[in-house]
Amino acid sequence: MNKNYKDSIPDWLPPALVKDWRQMLRTPLFMLGLLALGLLSFGFLLPPESEVLYKASYMPFVMMGTVVLCGLVPARVSQTVEGETKNPGTNFIRLTPLSSWQVVWGTWLSGAVQVVMLALLALPLVMLRMGHAPAGQEGLHLAAHLLLLLLLVLQGWTMVALAQASSSLPMVLRLFVFVSLLGSICGMDYEMVRVLLREQVSQFAGMYLLSVAALGVMLLTLLAEARRQYAHPAEDCVTPVRWFSMLAVVLYGAALLLNQAGLLGDYSWGCYGWAVWFVLGMAVWEVLHPVIGSHRGLLISGKSGMWGGVVWFSVAVGVCMLVGLPLLWTAYQKWHTLAYISKPLPPVYDLLTVYAYAWLTLLVGVLAALLLSQIFRRHSAGVFAAVLMLGVVVQGLDNMVAGLLPVPSWELLAMMAHLHMCDADRIELVQACSVVQVVWLVLLLAIFRMLTRRK
Amino acid sequence: MANALLSVRGLQRAFGEVQAVRDVSFELERGQSVGVIGANGAGKTTMMRILVGLDLQDAGSICFDGVAMEKEPQKLRGRIGWMPDAFNPPANTTVWEYVDFFARAFGLRGEKRDAEVTRVLEFCGLKELQERRVDKLSKGEQQRANMARMLIGDPELVVMDEPAAGLDPRARLEFKHCVRELVRQGKTLLISSHIISELAEMCDSFILMDKGQVLRHEGCEEMRAAGSAAQRLVYEFRLAGAGAGALQQALEALPEWEQVELLAPDAVRAVYAGEPGEPLALQLRTLAAEHLLVQAACRQVSLEETVIDLMNGHE
């Protein structure tokens, strides 16, 4: 009997975690990566002389943390799950007494542990930096930074769940989903850090709701993954997914109400961002699931087909528009809180016009893409993949948040309204950019359609 | 069957326009070892995947030990073992770790888990290779690791889909030894293969499938003696000179002779489907005299030929 193996890993750990853990520990790249990141993070220990640099130098650290925790670790998990799905390994696991939830949970836990492990590398750094503020400057708020670290961990966990769920998608599509989500998270982190540096931890409610919202998305994603990959075809896992999605929607509703009461301030951007991504994520899934293959839709039956998905998507966009209206009004009233906009308030009708324009752009783009995809479906996948990759590189480097998916984030919207109102010379530029965005979206969705069509 | 472990009724499965499995019904008793045979595309793999719970039938029912699979699939997890023809071994995983993962998945803890892993590794002859990485094993060794994985938890029904496909003769022999041992232990076995003679050594009955249907489900001997193939003899005639064409015509004119085939200018093969004994002897004497036969080699129709004949008869 092999005593080394027998005593190495405790019995109570989930089997899927044990499996991934063993494989990970035998991967030299992972161990080297861990060491390199640990060493690299200490570069941020050196405090710059000026206050501005002192605060600004923290951003690269946060961005690096986001990329590692929310990008690299989830990507690795996705790769592992993909490898398992491609061979009958998944089938073997499906035949064990493990429930589908246990399998998915264990795999997720493996990624989550890696995220925590990497985040812990930064903990001494944060603690040390607290006591090394430049002369005459107050040290950064400890609680704020710990909270930020926790937020990164939470986002990393959510990304691991999303990575698991997207592991069976074609590589190009997966890359797209990843870059988009990572871009959105980076953008949100930027906002969080900005507010944390300015106001420190003054508004926990927003953080709390954002965290719960992230957990909701994570659980929902894992459930969907469990149903899709590991459940017996006869098992009905739709019901719990519905419950969780309803829960998440209620939470977002609560966030919006709190925002209306003026309790959240800038943090509502984050909550609203999650709401948008959540609803749009489900909507996009609904659009794509009939063409991806035999997967069922998340909220509606697969029998509704592609046009059923389009209808659902249109309804979702409409709901998003309506839900966003009160928030738009609140943002309008708090225009001055956006630090980077110092211009006077635009007229309300201008703001509403831009708002409607942004959403309609998205809706028309999706519908046009679906129609266009019918024309392009016989073209070579390689050409479109190359275009996509080029777009990912160009847009991703430029601005990952607004680049790939022109979701009318508040930042983008505010800037558009701002330009539209206050800088007449640049209206044409905004319009031109919008057209480019629409064309880009149409092209992307056409590629989706082509890459994921039934063989 | 009163003691049926598995009862399949009216199973149907279509992929678009293709009806992969159509109205399949059969039962398996405990301890029975059944071979599933049929041409490629006959529906064997689809049927097996449905039986183990990896696919869902469009119609029909599967009852395993009194449990309806489509209603309570969770109850059957772990009770049916599945082994496909090949698998991509996981990277960076030793044989022990690979099997140990499945033992953990079956809820085995501590000493029990170690004992179970050791048991299946020894059964499959992998104890010596337990610290080797699975992806570094030979194909035959990988298939034995696959079998070890399948045997964790002691499944009541073992379903194997062409498990020895692609193995060299030695690995095939080792694998056959393992399967025979399973049969000896009284496991219920459903195994498909294209090498019917090998299956006949391991199984006590056959399910013959064609175009998604079960054509026959019967014992090896019954199948061998089935239908028109029962008394058939295959003759290869060799002539003194190049007169095979005339012999071919003469044989085709006789109603007892079938599948007359010209092998060479001086050689003909034909299947005798008539009464053996004196009538056959009389015909052979006549043919020998008229066509200057120098040799008439005879053998029984093989099981493979019988199966092909049965499938042709179905068409």
PDB file of C-alpha atoms in Angstrom, chain A residues 305-442:
ATOM      1  CA  GLY A 305     -35.417  28.322 -30.627  1.00  0.00           C
ATOM      2  CA  MET A 306     -33.306  31.199 -31.811  1.00  0.00           C
ATOM      3  CA  TRP A 307     -36.188  33.605 -32.395  1.00  0.00           C
ATOM      4  CA  GLY A 308     -37.549  32.856 -28.942  1.00  0.00           C
ATOM      5  CA  GLY A 309     -34.129  33.863 -27.644  1.00  0.00           C
ATOM      6  CA  VAL A 310     -34.205  37.050 -29.680  1.00  0.00           C
ATOM      7  CA  VAL A 311     -37.605  37.949 -28.244  1.00  0.00           C
ATOM      8  CA  TRP A 312     -36.352  37.263 -24.735  1.00  0.00           C
ATOM      9  CA  PHE A 313     -33.262  39.305 -25.376  1.00  0.00           C
ATOM     10  CA  SER A 314     -35.334  42.223 -26.619  1.00  0.00           C
ATOM     11  CA  VAL A 315     -37.520  42.035 -23.522  1.00  0.00           C
ATOM     12  CA  ALA A 316     -34.395  41.948 -21.338  1.00  0.00           C
ATOM     13  CA  VAL A 317     -33.000  45.053 -23.022  1.00  0.00           C
ATOM     14  CA  GLY A 318     -36.352  46.790 -22.542  1.00  0.00           C
ATOM     15  CA  VAL A 319     -36.423  45.853 -18.865  1.00  0.00           C
ATOM     16  CA  CYS A 320     -32.840  47.058 -18.444  1.00  0.00           C
ATOM     17  CA  MET A 321     -33.785  50.377 -19.976  1.00  0.00           C
ATOM     18  CA  LEU A 322     -36.754  50.800 -17.669  1.00  0.00           C
ATOM     19  CA  VAL A 323     -34.863  49.673 -14.576  1.00  0.00           C
ATOM     20  CA  GLY A 324     -32.030  52.001 -15.451  1.00  0.00           C
ATOM     21  CA  LEU A 325     -34.232  55.066 -15.826  1.00  0.00           C
ATOM     22  CA  PRO A 326     -34.581  55.875 -12.098  1.00  0.00           C
ATOM     23  CA  LEU A 327     -30.885  55.382 -11.712  1.00  0.00           C
ATOM     24  CA  LEU A 328     -30.253  57.667 -14.623  1.00  0.00           C
ATOM     25  CA  TRP A 329     -32.300  60.328 -12.911  1.00  0.00           C
ATOM     26  CA  THR A 330     -30.368  59.871  -9.664  1.00  0.00           C
ATOM     27  CA  ALA A 331     -27.088  60.085 -11.547  1.00  0.00           C
ATOM     28  CA  TYR A 332     -28.284  63.191 -13.271  1.00  0.00           C
ATOM     29  CA  GLN A 333     -29.033  64.778  -9.926  1.00  0.00           C
ATOM     30  CA  LYS A 334     -25.612  63.742  -8.639  1.00  0.00           C
ATOM     31  CA  TRP A 335     -23.782  64.831 -11.750  1.00  0.00           C
ATOM     32  CA  HIS A 336     -21.216  66.675  -9.719  1.00  0.00           C
ATOM     33  CA  THR A 337     -20.109  63.475  -7.925  1.00  0.00           C
ATOM     34  CA  LEU A 338     -18.421  62.322 -11.100  1.00  0.00           C
ATOM     35  CA  ALA A 339     -15.072  63.825 -10.390  1.00  0.00           C
ATOM     36  CA  TYR A 340     -13.847  63.835 -13.945  1.00  0.00           C
ATOM     37  CA  ILE A 341     -16.820  65.815 -15.277  1.00  0.00           C
ATOM     38  CA  SER A 342     -16.593  69.434 -14.339  1.00  0.00           C
ATOM     39  CA  LYS A 343     -18.811  70.769 -17.063  1.00  0.00           C
ATOM     40  CA  PRO A 344     -22.370  72.023 -16.379  1.00  0.00           C
ATOM     41  CA  LEU A 345     -25.311  69.642 -16.395  1.00  0.00           C
ATOM     42  CA  PRO A 346     -26.690  68.771 -19.823  1.00  0.00           C
ATOM     43  CA  PRO A 347     -30.423  69.173 -20.436  1.00  0.00           C
ATOM     44  CA  VAL A 348     -32.404  66.121 -19.336  1.00  0.00           C
ATOM     45  CA  TYR A 349     -33.765  65.385 -22.778  1.00  0.00           C
ATOM     46  CA  ASP A 350     -30.230  65.205 -24.166  1.00  0.00           C
ATOM     47  CA  LEU A 351     -29.246  62.696 -21.549  1.00  0.00           C
ATOM     48  CA  LEU A 352     -32.349  60.599 -22.231  1.00  0.00           C
ATOM     49  CA  THR A 353     -31.676  60.712 -25.935  1.00  0.00           C
ATOM     50  CA  VAL A 354     -28.160  59.412 -25.476  1.00  0.00           C
ATOM     51  CA  TYR A 355     -29.430  56.791 -23.067  1.00  0.00           C
ATOM     52  CA  ALA A 356     -32.063  55.488 -25.459  1.00  0.00           C
ATOM     53  CA  TYR A 357     -29.602  55.677 -28.312  1.00  0.00           C
ATOM     54  CA  ALA A 358     -27.080  53.542 -26.474  1.00  0.00           C
ATOM     55  CA  TRP A 359     -29.607  50.819 -25.695  1.00  0.00           C
ATOM     56  CA  LEU A 360     -31.179  50.852 -29.109  1.00  0.00           C
ATOM     57  CA  THR A 361     -27.697  50.546 -30.582  1.00  0.00           C
ATOM     58  CA  LEU A 362     -27.237  47.368 -28.624  1.00  0.00           C
ATOM     59  CA  LEU A 363     -30.629  45.957 -29.566  1.00  0.00           C
ATOM     60  CA  VAL A 364     -30.349  46.804 -33.239  1.00  0.00           C
ATOM     61  CA  GLY A 365     -26.802  45.487 -33.259  1.00  0.00           C
ATOM     62  CA  VAL A 366     -27.847  42.110 -31.911  1.00  0.00           C
ATOM     63  CA  LEU A 367     -30.770  41.745 -34.280  1.00  0.00           C
ATOM     64  CA  ALA A 368     -28.689  42.849 -37.244  1.00  0.00           C
ATOM     65  CA  ALA A 369     -25.918  40.479 -36.260  1.00  0.00           C
ATOM     66  CA  LEU A 370     -28.293  37.545 -36.171  1.00  0.00           C
ATOM     67  CA  LEU A 371     -29.546  38.379 -39.642  1.00  0.00           C
ATOM     68  CA  LEU A 372     -26.059  39.011 -40.955  1.00  0.00           C
ATOM     69  CA  SER A 373     -24.857  35.758 -39.491  1.00  0.00           C
ATOM     70  CA  GLN A 374     -27.241  33.922 -41.769  1.00  0.00           C
ATOM     71  CA  ILE A 375     -25.387  35.407 -44.726  1.00  0.00           C
ATOM     72  CA  PHE A 376     -21.901  34.850 -43.334  1.00  0.00           C
ATOM     73  CA  ARG A 377     -22.410  31.387 -41.980  1.00  0.00           C
ATOM     74  CA  ARG A 378     -20.686  29.616 -44.838  1.00  0.00           C
ATOM     75  CA  HIS A 379     -17.553  31.734 -44.762  1.00  0.00           C
ATOM     76  CA  SER A 380     -14.306  30.516 -43.378  1.00  0.00           C
ATOM     77  CA  ALA A 381     -14.129  30.527 -39.610  1.00  0.00           C
ATOM     78  CA  GLY A 382     -10.465  31.419 -39.729  1.00  0.00           C
ATOM     79  CA  VAL A 383     -11.035  34.803 -41.377  1.00  0.00           C
ATOM     80  CA  PHE A 384     -13.553  35.798 -38.749  1.00  0.00           C
ATOM     81  CA  ALA A 385     -11.430  34.466 -35.930  1.00  0.00           C
ATOM     82  CA  ALA A 386      -8.535  36.593 -37.177  1.00  0.00           C
ATOM     83  CA  VAL A 387     -10.755  39.681 -37.290  1.00  0.00           C
ATOM     84  CA  LEU A 388     -11.961  38.914 -33.798  1.00  0.00           C
ATOM     85  CA  MET A 389      -8.465  38.463 -32.461  1.00  0.00           C
ATOM     86  CA  LEU A 390      -7.371  41.737 -34.034  1.00  0.00           C
ATOM     87  CA  GLY A 391     -10.344  43.462 -32.463  1.00  0.00           C
ATOM     88  CA  VAL A 392      -9.642  41.898 -29.107  1.00  0.00           C
ATOM     89  CA  VAL A 393      -6.065  43.115 -29.177  1.00  0.00           C
ATOM     90  CA  VAL A 394      -6.813  46.624 -30.429  1.00  0.00           C
ATOM     91  CA  GLN A 395      -9.929  47.216 -28.387  1.00  0.00           C
ATOM     92  CA  GLY A 396      -8.707  45.354 -25.367  1.00  0.00           C
ATOM     93  CA  LEU A 397      -5.558  47.417 -25.134  1.00  0.00           C
ATOM     94  CA  ASP A 398      -7.429  50.610 -25.764  1.00  0.00           C
ATOM     95  CA  ASN A 399     -10.339  50.196 -23.403  1.00  0.00           C
ATOM     96  CA  MET A 400     -11.549  46.785 -22.400  1.00  0.00           C
ATOM     97  CA  VAL A 401     -14.635  48.110 -20.684  1.00  0.00           C
ATOM     98  CA  ALA A 402     -16.240  49.919 -23.554  1.00  0.00           C
ATOM     99  CA  GLY A 403     -14.409  48.186 -26.346  1.00  0.00           C
ATOM    100  CA  LEU A 404     -15.818  44.752 -26.935  1.00  0.00           C
ATOM    101  CA  LEU A 405     -19.355  45.015 -25.676  1.00  0.00           C
ATOM    102  CA  PRO A 406     -20.795  48.478 -26.010  1.00  0.00           C
ATOM    103  CA  VAL A 407     -22.830  48.139 -22.860  1.00  0.00           C
ATOM    104  CA  PRO A 408     -23.875  51.647 -21.952  1.00  0.00           C
ATOM    105  CA  SER A 409     -21.953  51.759 -18.733  1.00  0.00           C
ATOM    106  CA  TRP A 410     -22.478  54.870 -16.723  1.00  0.00           C
ATOM    107  CA  GLU A 411     -19.008  56.052 -17.361  1.00  0.00           C
ATOM    108  CA  LEU A 412     -19.349  55.734 -21.106  1.00  0.00           C
ATOM    109  CA  LEU A 413     -22.843  57.158 -21.060  1.00  0.00           C
ATOM    110  CA  ALA A 414     -21.837  60.130 -18.983  1.00  0.00           C
ATOM    111  CA  MET A 415     -18.911  60.855 -21.251  1.00  0.00           C
ATOM    112  CA  MET A 416     -21.094  60.612 -24.318  1.00  0.00           C
ATOM    113  CA  ALA A 417     -23.670  62.941 -22.853  1.00  0.00           C
ATOM    114  CA  HIS A 418     -20.934  65.222 -21.709  1.00  0.00           C
ATOM    115  CA  LEU A 419     -19.401  65.424 -25.132  1.00  0.00           C
ATOM    116  CA  HIS A 420     -22.741  65.707 -26.814  1.00  0.00           C
ATOM    117  CA  MET A 421     -23.743  68.643 -24.643  1.00  0.00           C
ATOM    118  CA  CYS A 422     -20.599  70.521 -24.027  1.00  0.00           C
ATOM    119  CA  ASP A 423     -18.235  69.964 -26.880  1.00  0.00           C
ATOM    120  CA  ALA A 424     -20.020  70.469 -30.159  1.00  0.00           C
ATOM    121  CA  ASP A 425     -16.866  69.950 -32.181  1.00  0.00           C
ATOM    122  CA  ARG A 426     -16.607  66.402 -31.023  1.00  0.00           C
ATOM    123  CA  ILE A 427     -20.182  65.313 -31.712  1.00  0.00           C
ATOM    124  CA  GLU A 428     -19.146  63.902 -35.059  1.00  0.00           C
ATOM    125  CA  LEU A 429     -16.409  61.936 -33.405  1.00  0.00           C
ATOM    126  CA  VAL A 430     -18.869  60.420 -30.921  1.00  0.00           C
ATOM    127  CA  GLN A 431     -21.246  59.528 -33.709  1.00  0.00           C
ATOM    128  CA  ALA A 432     -18.464  57.994 -35.743  1.00  0.00           C
ATOM    129  CA  CYS A 433     -17.352  55.975 -32.742  1.00  0.00           C
ATOM    130  CA  SER A 434     -20.905  54.765 -32.218  1.00  0.00           C
ATOM    131  CA  VAL A 435     -21.152  53.592 -35.796  1.00  0.00           C
ATOM    132  CA  VAL A 436     -17.859  51.761 -35.420  1.00  0.00           C
ATOM    133  CA  GLN A 437     -19.169  50.156 -32.245  1.00  0.00           C
ATOM    134  CA  VAL A 438     -22.327  48.964 -33.976  1.00  0.00           C
ATOM    135  CA  VAL A 439     -20.402  47.557 -36.908  1.00  0.00           C
ATOM    136  CA  TRP A 440     -17.991  45.903 -34.520  1.00  0.00           C
ATOM    137  CA  LEU A 441     -20.807  44.337 -32.506  1.00  0.00           C
ATOM    138  CA  VAL A 442     -22.551  43.116 -35.625  1.00  0.00           C
TER     139      VAL A 442
END
